[in-house]
């Protein structure tokens, strides 16, 4: 990229190298998200909106707020603005096929307890897809103690997930018969997830780098397209914490471009980006 094209977008409110480095350090410390030098324009465009909302004309003034003693609320908004929230219903569909066809039908039925965690759930499409898959594969699910925990660091996304309303076109990836069963039309748009899905899911804001208040172990963890933004050391710590939280032989699903190879030996690789806890 030429200097000219790099500088031009920053003319309105300059994002100096020092501002950028300070923001990179804050984001990394509070969320684990690593922003490389190539992300400077992305940082600029995402935080420029915050400057406008606060009526500020420089990133130096913005830093003074987020670095200041009363910066807690704006630090949350800064992380909300920085996160990449791309998601979709039935994204990486083979995971839901495996879950619905192989895993759920073979669950031990001794205590009829099932815990699933969507860690980094973004705006909720992933946990709703999990709920659709559970309902499809477990006709007697209402006689189970089955819960899906859906968490994300981005408080705006958690609120969207809890509301469970989406533009109609976002639901196109849901198979027609599943959509008919579980998606309600409110007038025409947006559409809303059915109460039988919502009742299975608890949405919470949670930073994966912070403490986890959950009690009890999980059978399945989906953490997909999240660790790709973290460095290897953070990934190792996180995968080890997932292993601790999973029941023996519990399953961890990661994103299509993520790997546990050379990061942790606590899982066996049993299918495309599907892992089973072994130690
Ligand atoms: C690209 S989305 C993936 C959403 C979904 N899992 C999927 O695969 O479709 C990544 C999500 O990870 C969340 N995230 C990033 N850092 C996080 C952290 N430290 N703790 C919790 N969530 C985080 C982001 O807010 C974002 O919503």
JSON list of C-alpha atoms in Angstrom, two decimals, residues 103 107-108 113-117 217-221 245-247 249-252:
[
{"chain": "A", "resi": 103, "resn": "UNK", "atom": "CA", "xyz": [-22.86, -37.32, 18.77]},
{"chain": "A", "resi": 107, "resn": "UNK", "atom": "CA", "xyz": [-25.16, -39.61, 24.36]},
{"chain": "A", "resi": 108, "resn": "UNK", "atom": "CA", "xyz": [-25.25, -41.60, 27.59]},
{"chain": "A", "resi": 113, "resn": "UNK", "atom": "CA", "xyz": [-27.93, -33.85, 31.27]},
{"chain": "A", "resi": 114, "resn": "UNK", "atom": "CA", "xyz": [-26.43, -31.98, 28.33]},
{"chain": "A", "resi": 115, "resn": "UNK", "atom": "CA", "xyz": [-24.34, -28.82, 28.40]},
{"chain": "A", "resi": 116, "resn": "UNK", "atom": "CA", "xyz": [-23.20, -27.06, 25.22]},
{"chain": "A", "resi": 117, "resn": "UNK", "atom": "CA", "xyz": [-21.16, -23.84, 25.11]},
{"chain": "A", "resi": 217, "resn": "UNK", "atom": "CA", "xyz": [-18.62, -29.46, 33.03]},
{"chain": "A", "resi": 218, "resn": "UNK", "atom": "CA", "xyz": [-19.62, -29.20, 29.38]},
{"chain": "A", "resi": 219, "resn": "UNK", "atom": "CA", "xyz": [-20.21, -32.03, 26.92]},
{"chain": "A", "resi": 220, "resn": "UNK", "atom": "CA", "xyz": [-19.60, -29.91, 23.83]},
{"chain": "A", "resi": 221, "resn": "UNK", "atom": "CA", "xyz": [-17.78, -26.63, 23.23]},
{"chain": "A", "resi": 245, "resn": "UNK", "atom": "CA", "xyz": [-14.09, -27.66, 31.50]},
{"chain": "A", "resi": 246, "resn": "UNK", "atom": "CA", "xyz": [-15.07, -30.56, 29.22]},
{"chain": "A", "resi": 247, "resn": "UNK", "atom": "CA", "xyz": [-16.21, -33.94, 30.50]},
{"chain": "A", "resi": 249, "resn": "UNK", "atom": "CA", "xyz": [-14.24, -37.49, 25.92]},
{"chain": "A", "resi": 250, "resn": "UNK", "atom": "CA", "xyz": [-16.10, -34.17, 25.53]},
{"chain": "A", "resi": 251, "resn": "UNK", "atom": "CA", "xyz": [-15.93, -32.51, 22.13]},
{"chain": "A", "resi": 252, "resn": "UNK", "atom": "CA", "xyz": [-14.35, -29.24, 20.96]}
]
